[in-house]
Short mmCIF file of C-alpha atoms in Angstrom, two decimals:
data_model
loop_
_atom_site.label_atom_id
_atom_site.label_comp_id
_atom_site.label_asym_id
_atom_site.label_seq_id
_atom_site.Cartn_x
_atom_site.Cartn_y
_atom_site.Cartn_z
CA MET A 900 8.82 -95.61 15.93
CA ALA A 901 9.33 -93.88 19.68
CA LEU A 902 11.60 -91.31 18.15
CA ASP A 903 9.48 -90.90 15.49
CA SER A 904 6.60 -89.94 18.22
CA ILE A 905 9.35 -87.88 20.24
CA TRP A 906 10.33 -86.17 16.05
CA GLY A 907 5.96 -85.35 15.83
CA ALA A 908 5.39 -84.24 19.89
CA ALA A 909 7.52 -81.72 19.19
CA LEU A 910 6.64 -80.47 15.60
CA VAL A 911 3.26 -80.06 17.38
CA TYR A 912 3.81 -78.60 20.29
CA LEU A 913 7.06 -75.85 17.83
CA GLY A 914 3.61 -74.90 15.23
CA ARG A 915 2.22 -74.12 18.44
CA GLN A 916 4.31 -71.77 20.30
CA ASP A 917 5.32 -69.69 16.02
CA ASP A 918 1.36 -69.51 16.66
CA ALA A 919 1.46 -67.97 19.54
CA VAL A 920 5.00 -65.95 18.90
CA GLY A 921 2.91 -64.63 15.65
CA ALA A 922 -0.60 -63.61 17.27
CA ARG A 923 1.72 -61.86 20.32
CA LEU A 924 4.26 -59.85 16.87
CA ARG A 925 0.34 -58.80 14.84
CA GLN A 926 -1.14 -57.73 18.24
CA ALA A 927 1.63 -55.09 18.33
CA ARG A 928 0.99 -54.57 14.90
CA ARG A 929 -1.58 -53.88 15.59
CA THR A 930 -1.16 -51.18 18.90
CA LEU A 931 1.89 -49.53 17.10
CA ASP A 932 -0.30 -48.90 13.95
CA GLY A 933 -3.32 -47.57 16.78
CA LEU A 934 -0.27 -45.66 18.22
CA THR A 935 0.84 -43.94 14.88
CA GLU A 936 -2.32 -43.25 13.97
CA ALA A 937 -3.30 -41.54 17.17
CA LEU A 938 -0.23 -39.88 17.08
CA ALA A 939 -0.72 -38.54 14.30
CA ALA A 940 -4.53 -37.31 14.60
CA PHE A 941 -3.16 -35.26 17.80
CA ALA A 942 -0.79 -33.60 15.89
CA ALA A 943 -2.70 -32.75 13.16
CA ARG A 944 -5.05 -30.91 15.69
CA GLY A 945 -5.56 -26.91 15.04
CA GLU A 946 -4.28 -25.76 18.81
CA LEU A 947 -0.71 -28.01 17.52
CA LEU A 948 -0.43 -26.29 13.98
CA ARG A 949 -1.00 -23.00 15.21
CA LEU A 950 1.49 -23.41 17.46
CA ARG A 951 3.60 -24.71 15.42
CA ALA A 952 3.24 -21.62 13.21
CA ALA A 953 6.07 -19.37 12.63
CA LEU A 954 4.76 -15.95 13.77
CA VAL A 955 3.48 -18.02 17.00
CA GLN A 956 6.90 -19.44 17.31
CA ASP A 957 8.50 -15.53 17.12
CA PHE A 958 6.45 -14.15 19.47
CA LEU A 959 6.70 -17.25 22.32
CA VAL A 960 10.76 -17.02 21.09
CA GLY A 961 10.82 -13.27 22.62
CA ILE A 962 8.47 -13.51 25.56
CA LEU A 963 11.37 -16.77 26.12
CA ILE A 964 14.00 -14.57 25.74
CA SER A 965 14.55 -13.35 28.68
CA ARG A 966 15.10 -16.53 31.05
CA THR A 967 19.16 -18.54 31.60
CA PRO A 968 19.78 -20.95 31.07
CA ARG A 969 18.78 -20.79 27.07
CA GLY A 970 19.07 -23.85 25.09
CA PRO A 971 21.09 -23.94 21.96
CA GLY A 972 19.02 -23.62 18.54
CA VAL A 973 15.54 -23.31 20.81
CA LEU A 974 16.45 -19.80 22.34
CA PRO A 975 18.86 -17.37 20.71
CA THR A 976 22.21 -17.27 23.24
CA GLN A 977 23.82 -13.97 21.99
CA VAL A 978 21.34 -11.27 23.92
CA GLY A 979 22.76 -9.56 26.05
CA THR A 980 21.08 -8.63 30.14
CA ARG A 981 17.82 -6.53 29.51
CA PRO A 982 19.18 -4.60 25.99
CA GLU A 983 18.06 -1.63 24.23
CA LEU A 984 15.15 -1.98 21.29
CA SER A 985 15.10 0.25 18.54
CA PRO A 986 11.97 1.85 17.80
CA ASP A 987 13.12 2.70 14.58
CA GLU A 988 13.40 -0.96 13.71
CA PRO A 989 12.24 -1.38 10.45
CA GLN A 990 8.48 -3.86 10.79
CA HIS A 991 6.25 -4.74 8.16
CA TRP A 992 2.59 -6.28 7.32
CA PRO A 993 2.21 -9.09 6.65
CA PRO A 994 5.59 -9.74 9.81
CA GLN A 995 7.87 -11.29 8.39
CA GLU A 996 8.42 -15.01 9.91
CA GLY A 997 11.54 -16.32 10.42
CA LEU A 998 12.96 -19.77 10.09
CA TYR A 999 12.35 -23.13 12.04
CA ASP A 1000 13.02 -26.47 10.59
CA ALA A 1001 11.65 -29.36 11.28
CA ASN A 1002 12.09 -29.81 14.80
CA GLY A 1003 11.48 -26.36 16.34
CA LEU A 1004 14.80 -24.87 16.22
CA GLY A 1005 15.56 -21.27 14.83
CA ASN A 1006 17.84 -20.70 11.99
CA ARG A 1007 16.42 -17.08 12.26
CA LEU A 1008 13.77 -14.83 14.38
CA GLY A 1009 11.28 -12.87 12.75
CA GLU A 1010 9.44 -9.00 14.05
CA LEU A 1011 6.60 -10.57 16.19
CA ALA A 1012 10.04 -12.14 18.23
CA GLN A 1013 10.92 -8.44 19.01
CA LEU A 1014 8.21 -8.23 20.18
CA GLY A 1015 7.56 -10.51 22.75
CA PHE A 1016 10.37 -9.71 24.45
CA ALA A 1017 9.33 -6.35 24.99
CA LEU A 1018 6.85 -7.21 26.83
CA THR A 1019 9.34 -9.08 29.13
CA TYR A 1020 10.30 -5.44 30.01
CA GLU A 1021 8.81 -3.86 33.25
CA GLU A 1022 7.80 -0.55 31.16
CA VAL A 1023 6.19 -2.62 28.61
CA ARG A 1024 3.78 -4.20 31.17
CA THR A 1025 3.08 -1.47 33.34
CA PHE A 1026 1.55 0.93 30.63
CA LEU A 1027 -0.58 -1.26 29.59
CA ILE A 1028 -2.00 -2.62 32.66
CA ALA A 1029 -2.46 1.19 33.84
CA LEU A 1030 -4.62 1.67 30.46
CA THR A 1031 -7.34 -0.57 32.30
CA GLN A 1032 -9.77 0.70 34.55
CA ALA A 1033 -12.22 -0.46 37.29
CA GLN A 1034 -15.37 0.08 35.46
CA SER A 1035 -15.82 -0.65 31.94
CA PRO A 1036 -16.42 1.74 29.43
CA THR A 1037 -20.29 3.34 28.25
CA SER A 1038 -20.14 2.72 24.14
CA SER A 1039 -19.64 6.64 23.55
CA GLY A 1040 -16.56 5.83 26.13
CA ARG A 1041 -15.45 3.60 24.14
CA GLN A 1042 -16.32 5.30 20.60
CA GLN A 1043 -13.54 8.61 22.03
CA ILE A 1044 -10.97 5.83 23.63
CA GLY A 1045 -10.21 4.62 19.67
CA ARG A 1046 -11.08 8.45 18.65
CA ALA A 1047 -8.07 9.41 20.92
CA ALA A 1048 -5.71 6.91 19.96
CA ARG A 1049 -5.97 7.43 15.64
CA SER A 1050 -5.61 10.55 15.87
CA LEU A 1051 -2.75 10.46 18.15
CA ILE A 1052 -1.11 7.84 15.42
CA SER A 1053 -2.45 9.97 12.87
CA VAL A 1054 -0.42 12.99 13.87
CA ALA A 1055 2.42 11.39 15.01
CA SER A 1056 3.08 9.58 11.69
CA SER A 1057 2.47 13.29 9.85
CA LEU A 1058 4.97 14.64 11.66
CA THR A 1059 8.69 15.00 11.12
CA LEU A 1060 9.76 15.51 14.98
CA ASP A 1061 13.70 14.40 16.46
CA LEU A 1062 13.26 12.59 19.52
CA ALA A 1063 14.59 15.74 21.47
CA SER A 1064 11.32 17.70 20.18
CA TYR A 1065 9.39 15.25 21.67
CA GLU A 1066 10.56 15.46 25.14
CA ARG A 1067 10.54 18.44 24.44
CA ALA A 1068 6.64 18.97 23.58
CA TRP A 1069 6.18 15.90 26.73
CA ARG A 1070 7.81 18.92 29.24
CA ARG A 1071 5.59 21.49 27.93
CA LEU A 1072 2.90 18.89 28.34
CA PHE A 1073 3.48 17.55 31.81
CA SER A 1074 4.46 21.04 33.59
CA SER A 1075 4.40 24.53 33.36
CA ASP A 1076 6.77 26.16 31.39
CA ALA A 1077 9.13 25.02 27.93
CA LEU A 1078 12.08 24.54 30.42
CA GLY A 1079 10.56 21.36 31.82
CA ALA A 1080 10.14 22.52 35.01
CA THR A 1081 8.11 21.15 37.86
CA SER A 1082 6.57 24.20 40.67
CA VAL A 1083 3.56 25.42 39.99
CA ALA A 1084 2.19 28.95 40.95
CA PRO A 1085 -0.29 28.54 44.68
CA LEU A 1086 -3.74 29.40 42.93
CA ALA A 1087 -6.11 32.24 44.09
CA PRO A 1088 -8.35 33.37 46.95
CA PRO A 1089 -11.87 32.14 45.25
CA VAL A 1090 -14.38 34.94 44.98
CA PRO A 1091 -16.89 34.23 47.29
CA VAL A 1092 -20.79 34.25 45.44
CA VAL A 1093 -23.87 35.92 46.48
CA PRO A 1094 -27.24 34.23 45.39
CA THR A 1095 -29.09 36.17 43.43
CA PRO A 1096 -32.99 35.70 44.01
CA LEU A 1097 -35.74 34.45 42.13
CA ALA A 1098 -38.82 36.80 40.83
CA THR A 1099 -42.06 36.64 42.46
CA SER A 1100 -44.04 38.37 39.76
CA ALA A 1101 -44.43 37.62 36.14
CA PRO A 1102 -42.11 39.14 33.49
CA PRO A 1103 -44.03 41.47 31.31
CA ASP A 1104 -45.24 40.80 27.86
CA VAL A 1105 -42.78 40.52 24.86
CA ALA A 1106 -42.09 44.45 23.21
CA ASN A 1107 -41.51 45.83 20.39
CA GLY A 1108 -37.35 46.41 20.64
CA SER A 1109 -34.71 44.70 22.51
CA SER A 1110 -33.68 46.04 26.30
CA ILE A 1111 -31.35 44.81 29.23
CA GLY A 1112 -33.97 46.05 32.24
CA THR A 1113 -32.92 46.84 35.35
CA ALA A 1114 -34.56 44.32 37.76
CA THR A 1115 -32.38 42.55 40.64
CA SER A 1116 -33.91 38.98 40.45
CA ALA A 1117 -33.45 36.11 38.11
CA ALA A 1118 -35.77 35.04 36.48
CA ARG A 1119 -37.84 31.49 37.10
CA ALA A 1120 -36.55 28.30 34.05
CA ASP A 1121 -40.04 27.31 33.61
CA HIS A 1122 -41.36 31.27 33.36
CA THR A 1123 -43.04 32.69 29.82
CA HIS A 1124 -43.32 35.59 28.54
CA GLY A 1125 -47.49 37.25 26.95
CA HIS A 1126 -47.24 37.75 23.46
CA GLY A 1127 -48.95 41.16 24.08
CA ASP A 1128 -50.95 43.40 20.81
CA GLN A 1129 -48.23 43.96 18.25
CA ALA A 1130 -48.75 47.06 17.28
CA GLY A 1131 -47.32 47.68 12.45
CA ASP A 1132 -46.50 44.69 10.52
CA SER A 1133 -42.14 44.26 11.26
CA LEU A 1134 -42.03 41.88 14.40
CA HIS A 1135 -43.04 38.33 12.02
CA ALA A 1136 -41.68 37.59 8.92
CA LEU A 1137 -44.56 37.36 5.61
CA ALA A 1138 -46.12 33.60 4.83
CA THR A 1139 -45.05 32.99 1.83
CA PRO A 1140 -46.12 30.26 -0.43
CA THR A 1141 -43.67 27.62 1.63
CA THR A 1142 -43.71 28.89 4.92
CA PRO A 1143 -46.93 30.01 7.13
CA GLY A 1144 -45.55 33.66 8.32
CA PHE A 1145 -47.85 37.02 8.67
CA MET A 1146 -50.32 37.76 6.08
CA SER A 1147 -49.40 40.90 3.52
CA ASP A 1148 -51.62 43.91 3.43
CA LEU A 1149 -50.90 42.49 -0.28
CA ASP A 1150 -51.82 39.07 0.00
CA LYS A 1151 -55.20 40.65 2.30
CA SER A 1152 -56.62 42.77 -0.60
CA LYS A 1153 -56.17 40.00 -3.23
CA LEU A 1154 -58.01 37.27 -0.89
CA ASN A 1155 -61.05 39.84 -0.55
CA GLY A 1156 -60.99 40.34 -4.35
CA ILE A 1157 -62.20 36.47 -4.19
CA ALA A 1158 -65.85 35.79 -4.52
CA ALA A 1159 -67.03 33.21 -1.20
CA GLY A 1160 -66.64 29.78 -2.45
CA ALA A 1161 -64.66 30.32 -6.06
CA THR A 1162 -62.82 27.37 -6.91
CA ALA A 1163 -59.59 26.42 -9.39
CA THR A 1164 -59.15 25.56 -12.52
CA PRO A 1165 -57.37 22.02 -12.53
CA LEU A 1166 -54.85 20.85 -14.23
CA SER A 1167 -54.63 18.88 -17.29
CA GLY A 1168 -53.84 15.21 -16.56
CA SER A 1169 -53.16 14.70 -20.04
CA ALA A 1170 -51.43 15.38 -22.78
CA PRO A 1171 -52.51 18.29 -25.52
CA THR A 1172 -52.87 17.56 -29.00
CA ASN A 1173 -50.36 17.75 -31.55
CA VAL A 1174 -49.45 21.94 -33.99
CA ALA A 1175 -52.27 21.58 -35.91
CA ALA A 1176 -53.04 23.33 -39.83
CA THR A 1177 -55.57 25.75 -37.90
CA SER A 1178 -56.15 27.26 -34.28
CA SER A 1179 -58.82 26.29 -32.55
CA VAL A 1180 -60.36 27.60 -29.60
CA GLY A 1181 -60.83 24.09 -27.50
CA ALA A 1182 -63.44 22.23 -25.22
CA ALA A 1183 -61.84 21.00 -22.72
CA THR A 1184 -62.33 22.26 -18.84
CA SER A 1185 -58.83 21.66 -17.27
CA ALA A 1186 -56.37 24.00 -17.61
CA ALA A 1187 -52.80 23.39 -19.28
CA ARG A 1188 -50.29 23.24 -16.83
CA ALA A 1189 -47.27 26.52 -17.53
CA ASP A 1190 -44.70 23.38 -18.38
CA HIS A 1191 -46.67 21.37 -21.02
CA ALA A 1192 -45.26 20.93 -24.86
CA HIS A 1193 -47.61 19.68 -27.93
CA GLY A 1194 -46.20 17.21 -31.00
CA HIS A 1195 -45.83 18.53 -34.00
CA GLY A 1196 -46.62 15.42 -35.98
CA ASP A 1197 -46.65 14.95 -39.50
CA GLN A 1198 -47.99 17.56 -42.35
CA LEU A 1199 -49.05 17.27 -44.97
CA GLY A 1200 -47.90 19.55 -47.57
CA GLY A 1201 -44.66 22.65 -48.26
CA THR A 1202 -46.89 24.99 -47.61
CA LEU A 1203 -46.69 25.41 -42.86
CA HIS A 1204 -42.60 26.79 -43.35
CA ALA A 1205 -41.01 29.10 -45.37
CA LEU A 1206 -38.80 26.74 -47.56
CA ALA A 1207 -34.78 27.93 -46.98
CA THR A 1208 -32.79 29.54 -48.88
CA PRO A 1209 -29.04 30.11 -48.49
CA ILE A 1210 -29.08 33.55 -45.97
CA ALA A 1211 -31.73 32.32 -43.98
CA HIS A 1212 -32.90 28.28 -42.40
CA GLY A 1213 -36.20 26.55 -43.31
CA PHE A 1214 -37.49 23.39 -45.55
CA MET A 1215 -36.52 22.09 -48.10
CA ALA A 1216 -37.85 22.64 -51.11
CA ASP A 1217 -38.06 18.88 -53.60
CA VAL A 1218 -36.30 20.48 -56.08
CA ASP A 1219 -33.15 20.94 -53.65
CA LYS A 1220 -34.45 17.02 -52.38
CA ALA A 1221 -33.69 15.49 -55.77
CA LYS A 1222 -30.73 17.82 -56.23
CA LEU A 1223 -29.32 15.87 -52.39
CA ASN A 1224 -30.32 12.41 -53.70
CA GLY A 1225 -28.35 13.31 -57.58
CA ILE A 1226 -25.04 13.83 -55.02
CA ALA A 1227 -23.21 10.92 -53.67
CA ALA A 1228 -22.37 10.46 -49.91
CA GLY A 1229 -19.04 12.34 -49.47
CA ALA A 1230 -18.40 14.39 -52.48
CA THR A 1231 -15.77 17.58 -52.93
CA ALA A 1232 -15.96 20.17 -55.47
CA THR A 1233 -12.06 20.36 -55.56
CA PRO A 1234 -11.25 17.86 -57.83
CA LEU A 1235 -8.82 14.59 -56.65
CA SER A 1236 -4.57 15.03 -57.56
CA GLY A 1237 -3.27 12.92 -60.22
CA ALA A 1238 -0.02 13.71 -59.02
CA ALA A 1239 3.01 12.19 -56.49
CA PRO A 1240 3.08 14.93 -53.79
CA PRO A 1241 6.62 15.80 -52.85
CA ASN A 1242 9.24 14.30 -50.38
CA ILE A 1243 9.70 16.01 -47.14
CA ALA A 1244 10.90 18.92 -47.73
CA ALA A 1245 13.79 21.26 -44.88
CA THR A 1246 10.91 24.10 -44.02
CA GLY A 1247 7.05 23.56 -44.49
CA GLY A 1248 5.28 25.57 -46.82
CA THR A 1249 1.76 26.36 -48.12
CA GLY A 1250 1.36 24.73 -52.02
CA SER A 1251 0.26 26.31 -54.46
CA ALA A 1252 -1.94 23.52 -55.93
CA THR A 1253 -5.60 23.64 -56.91
CA ALA A 1254 -5.61 19.67 -56.60
CA ALA A 1255 -6.52 18.03 -52.99
CA ALA A 1256 -4.29 14.96 -51.97
CA ARG A 1257 -5.76 12.08 -51.29
CA ALA A 1258 -6.73 9.80 -48.46
CA ASP A 1259 -4.37 8.02 -48.81
CA HIS A 1260 -0.84 9.42 -50.05
CA THR A 1261 2.48 9.37 -49.38
CA HIS A 1262 5.14 10.96 -49.07
CA GLY A 1263 8.72 10.60 -49.64
CA HIS A 1264 11.32 11.06 -46.92
CA GLY A 1265 14.30 12.18 -49.43
CA ASN A 1266 17.87 12.68 -48.69
CA GLN A 1267 17.85 15.70 -46.28
CA SER A 1268 21.21 16.77 -45.85
CA GLY A 1269 22.80 18.48 -42.76
CA GLY A 1270 21.43 17.86 -38.69
CA ALA A 1271 19.32 19.28 -37.49
CA LEU A 1272 15.79 18.13 -39.19
CA HIS A 1273 16.38 15.20 -35.91
CA ALA A 1274 16.29 16.02 -32.82
CA LEU A 1275 19.83 13.96 -31.82
CA ALA A 1276 20.32 10.65 -30.10
CA THR A 1277 20.98 11.15 -26.31
CA VAL A 1278 21.50 8.47 -23.48
CA THR A 1279 17.73 8.08 -22.85
CA THR A 1280 16.38 8.74 -26.34
CA PRO A 1281 16.62 7.60 -29.39
CA GLY A 1282 17.63 9.55 -32.42
CA PHE A 1283 19.77 10.79 -35.20
CA LEU A 1284 23.60 9.62 -34.78
CA SER A 1285 25.75 13.55 -34.55
CA GLU A 1286 28.80 13.84 -36.10
CA VAL A 1287 30.49 13.12 -32.54
CA ASP A 1288 29.16 10.43 -31.70
CA LYS A 1289 29.66 9.16 -35.03
CA ALA A 1290 33.46 9.84 -35.30
CA LYS A 1291 33.64 8.19 -31.70
CA LEU A 1292 32.15 4.32 -33.58
CA ASP A 1293 33.88 4.83 -36.38
CA ALA A 1294 37.62 4.51 -33.20
CA ILE A 1295 36.37 1.89 -31.54
CA THR A 1296 38.65 -1.21 -33.68
CA PRO A 1297 35.19 -3.84 -34.27
CA GLY A 1298 35.11 -5.90 -31.00
CA GLY A 1299 36.39 -4.39 -29.24
CA ASN A 1300 35.16 -3.99 -25.38
CA ALA A 1301 32.96 -7.04 -25.51
CA HIS A 1302 31.08 -8.40 -23.15
CA LEU A 1303 32.80 -11.70 -22.62
CA GLN A 1304 31.70 -14.08 -19.59
CA SER A 1305 28.95 -12.70 -16.53
CA ILE A 1306 30.73 -13.33 -13.38
CA GLN A 1307 27.36 -14.52 -10.59
CA LEU A 1308 27.94 -15.72 -6.73
CA CYS A 1309 25.38 -15.99 -4.20
CA ALA A 1310 24.47 -17.21 -1.29
CA SER A 1311 20.85 -19.02 -0.57
CA ARG A 1312 18.24 -17.69 1.75
CA THR A 1313 19.12 -19.59 4.86
CA GLN A 1314 22.80 -18.55 4.74
CA GLN A 1315 23.27 -15.41 6.70
CA LEU A 1316 26.24 -13.63 6.10
CA LEU A 1317 29.05 -13.73 9.50
CA PRO A 1318 31.52 -11.28 9.95
CA GLY A 1319 34.48 -12.80 7.77
CA SER A 1320 32.55 -15.64 5.67
CA SER A 1321 32.71 -16.26 2.38
CA PHE A 1322 30.55 -16.89 -0.58
CA GLY A 1323 30.91 -18.66 -3.53
CA VAL A 1324 28.63 -19.96 -6.61
CA ASP A 1325 26.70 -22.41 -4.94
CA GLY A 1326 24.63 -20.39 -2.50
CA GLN A 1327 26.76 -21.63 0.74
CA VAL A 1328 28.70 -19.09 3.01
CA GLU A 1329 32.15 -21.01 4.58
CA MET A 1330 33.80 -18.98 7.14
CA LEU A 1331 37.27 -20.26 5.59
CA SER A 1332 38.11 -19.04 2.00
CA LEU A 1333 39.98 -21.77 1.17
CA ASN A 1334 36.25 -24.11 0.91
CA VAL A 1335 33.84 -21.12 -1.03
CA ALA A 1336 33.34 -22.69 -4.19
CA PRO A 1337 34.25 -19.39 -6.96
CA ASP A 1338 33.27 -18.57 -10.16
CA VAL A 1339 36.18 -18.80 -13.08
CA CYS A 1340 37.01 -16.15 -15.16
CA THR A 1341 37.28 -18.08 -19.08
CA VAL A 1342 38.78 -15.66 -20.38
CA ALA A 1343 42.13 -12.69 -19.90
CA GLY A 1344 40.28 -8.94 -19.64
CA THR A 1345 38.32 -6.67 -16.92
CA LEU A 1346 36.04 -6.87 -14.33
CA ARG A 1347 33.24 -4.16 -13.98
CA ASP A 1348 29.74 -2.70 -13.97
CA PHE A 1349 29.71 -4.92 -10.33
CA TRP A 1350 26.58 -5.34 -9.15
CA VAL A 1351 25.34 -6.54 -5.25
CA GLU A 1352 21.57 -7.37 -3.95
CA GLY A 1353 19.85 -9.22 -1.34
CA GLN A 1354 16.22 -10.20 -0.52
CA ALA A 1355 16.50 -7.96 3.03
CA SER A 1356 17.78 -4.50 3.96
CA ALA A 1357 20.68 -4.58 6.24
CA ASN A 1358 20.33 -3.90 9.66
CA VAL A 1359 24.76 -2.66 9.96
CA SER A 1360 26.56 -0.75 7.17
CA VAL A 1361 27.20 -4.05 4.92
CA THR A 1362 31.35 -3.77 2.90
CA ILE A 1363 31.49 -6.62 0.81
CA THR A 1364 35.12 -7.16 -0.32
CA LEU A 1365 36.04 -9.31 -3.43
CA LEU A 1366 38.27 -12.03 -3.46
CA ARG A 1367 40.38 -13.59 -6.29
CA ALA A 1368 42.52 -16.59 -5.71
CA PRO A 1369 44.87 -17.63 -9.07
CA SER A 1370 43.85 -20.41 -11.33
CA THR A 1371 47.23 -22.69 -9.48
CA GLY A 1372 44.98 -22.04 -6.62
CA GLY A 1373 46.08 -21.43 -3.16
CA PHE A 1374 43.71 -19.18 -0.31
CA PRO A 1375 41.87 -16.12 -1.72
CA SER A 1376 43.47 -12.67 -1.75
CA THR A 1377 41.20 -9.42 -1.35
CA THR A 1378 41.14 -7.04 -4.04
CA PRO A 1379 40.30 -2.63 -4.42
CA VAL A 1380 36.71 -4.54 -5.35
CA THR A 1381 33.92 -3.27 -2.82
CA LEU A 1382 31.04 -2.88 -2.15
CA THR A 1383 29.09 -1.06 0.95
CA VAL A 1384 25.34 -2.12 1.74
CA PRO A 1385 24.09 0.92 4.20
CA VAL A 1386 21.54 -0.15 6.38
CA GLY A 1387 17.83 -0.45 5.46
CA GLN A 1388 19.28 -0.39 2.15
CA VAL A 1389 19.21 -3.85 -0.32
CA ALA A 1390 21.78 -3.80 -2.30
CA ALA A 1391 25.05 -1.35 -3.85
CA SER A 1392 27.37 -0.96 -6.45
CA SER A 1393 30.41 0.03 -7.26
CA ALA A 1394 31.70 1.59 -10.83
CA ALA A 1395 35.66 -0.01 -9.45
CA THR A 1396 37.76 -2.57 -12.56
CA LEU A 1397 40.45 -4.87 -11.68
CA SER A 1398 42.64 -6.99 -13.66
CA VAL A 1399 41.95 -10.35 -14.38
CA ASN A 1400 43.58 -13.42 -15.85
CA ALA A 1401 42.16 -16.37 -18.12
CA GLY A 1402 41.54 -18.76 -15.01
CA ASP A 1403 41.27 -16.80 -12.19
CA ARG A 1404 39.07 -17.77 -9.88
CA ILE A 1405 36.89 -15.27 -8.58
CA SER A 1406 34.27 -15.15 -4.80
CA ALA A 1407 33.75 -12.36 -1.83
CA THR A 1408 33.68 -11.52 2.03
CA SER A 1409 31.88 -9.54 3.99
CA ASN A 1410 32.74 -7.98 7.39
CA ALA A 1411 29.27 -7.83 8.73
CA LEU A 1412 25.93 -9.52 9.69
CA TRP A 1413 23.33 -10.40 7.17
CA ASN A 1414 19.77 -11.55 7.86
CA HIS A 1415 20.01 -11.11 3.56
CA SER A 1416 17.57 -13.36 2.83
CA GLY A 1417 19.16 -14.51 -0.21
CA LEU A 1418 21.79 -12.13 -1.88
CA VAL A 1419 22.90 -12.77 -5.29
CA LEU A 1420 26.74 -10.42 -7.38
CA ARG A 1421 27.21 -10.50 -10.10
CA ALA A 1422 29.82 -8.16 -12.61
CA ARG A 1423 30.98 -8.83 -16.21
CA LEU A 1424 33.44 -9.45 -17.86
CA ARG A 1425 34.85 -7.39 -21.25
CA ALA A 1426 37.91 -7.50 -23.13
#
């Protein structure tokens, strides 16, 4: 009995302890959930999202490149001490972004990294700081600054000068001669200025003609000339209906001939009546405007206009109207042909038939001899087969030089080519060519029509060399087939050929660094 009591008490104690532990665990879980939600909300804040944007990271990485030490993945480790930045490096809009993994470590830098790096150079910072002024510019000043900057870029971008030409231009601007001399000739001594006295008397009236004058004093800034009583009518322009001026003698005579109090007849404000069958004086008290027009109206009968004749325009007679109504629309006096037209001939001819061809007639082509009636086919334009091409075609064995297989190698956009690296069909770039997954030739034949293309241009000249390994395995060996991608280009081709056996394993290797953003190499296998 005592043992049962002890056992029961123990169970009660353990149950309470279990409840307490469960409560602490639930509280810890709620705390963890709260922290998780807080971290998620913090990570979703706009300023953090903007800081993690690839363009922002590119710019910040460029600024921090100059610091040491540089952590691998966080900052580039191959940058030397103060490298020379090239202004000829291609730039794009929008800027090309770098590639960063989920932890913010970089795989490839974007274009803004170079801009950020340039800001760490003291001459760049000095130049930008020197653009500032102690006082804010006026609205007009800001407009002049913008126009000067925009016109500078507009003019410079339209020129084709080299670096030496620009250096000579700057020297001509900032020195006294085109050779860059810095010496400046001394200035001539200033010429003494003798002040001219101001006039103390009134200037003369306006005259008929201009003259230099003989006075030794200067007219005051607020002086005035009297008009005077000028004779003649050539000193002022005459008045016109649109411009005030002097009255001409003709206008004065006309004005004298108008009775005092005379009024002009008002112009009509309504449309005139239609043309009538007979004329009348009218009773209106207003005048018709000079550009008025009378409506013709619907006049009855046919006597107001002369009838049309074969040699003169006019009204249609009732007889002609009845005749016109009896003719079918589109009728012609020429009979339609009832026979098929001839085949197309070697040369054109006028013909002698008196019947008209029907609208839907067709000409047979016929069997035309010779090869001069059609243009021959070329490599860019369809046409007739020439006798030379026919002989060449007959000499080809059916099925000869047939396309048997397409060979394709690739490197993914995240796998940049390194000097000595190789790639195959799976998109991976390997430093050991034995590890590359090759493309396998299914039949024996000749590889030709080689083509390689990337998605981003090469910063240096890159040579891709084709590798081949036998079907039995072993290290791939280089072949004579090479494709060289010039600086600034994205693709290259080769007219070389390579004989292969069934089972040969094909891959390729690079001699230089190329951040291609996705690369494909293709070739055709022909018999």
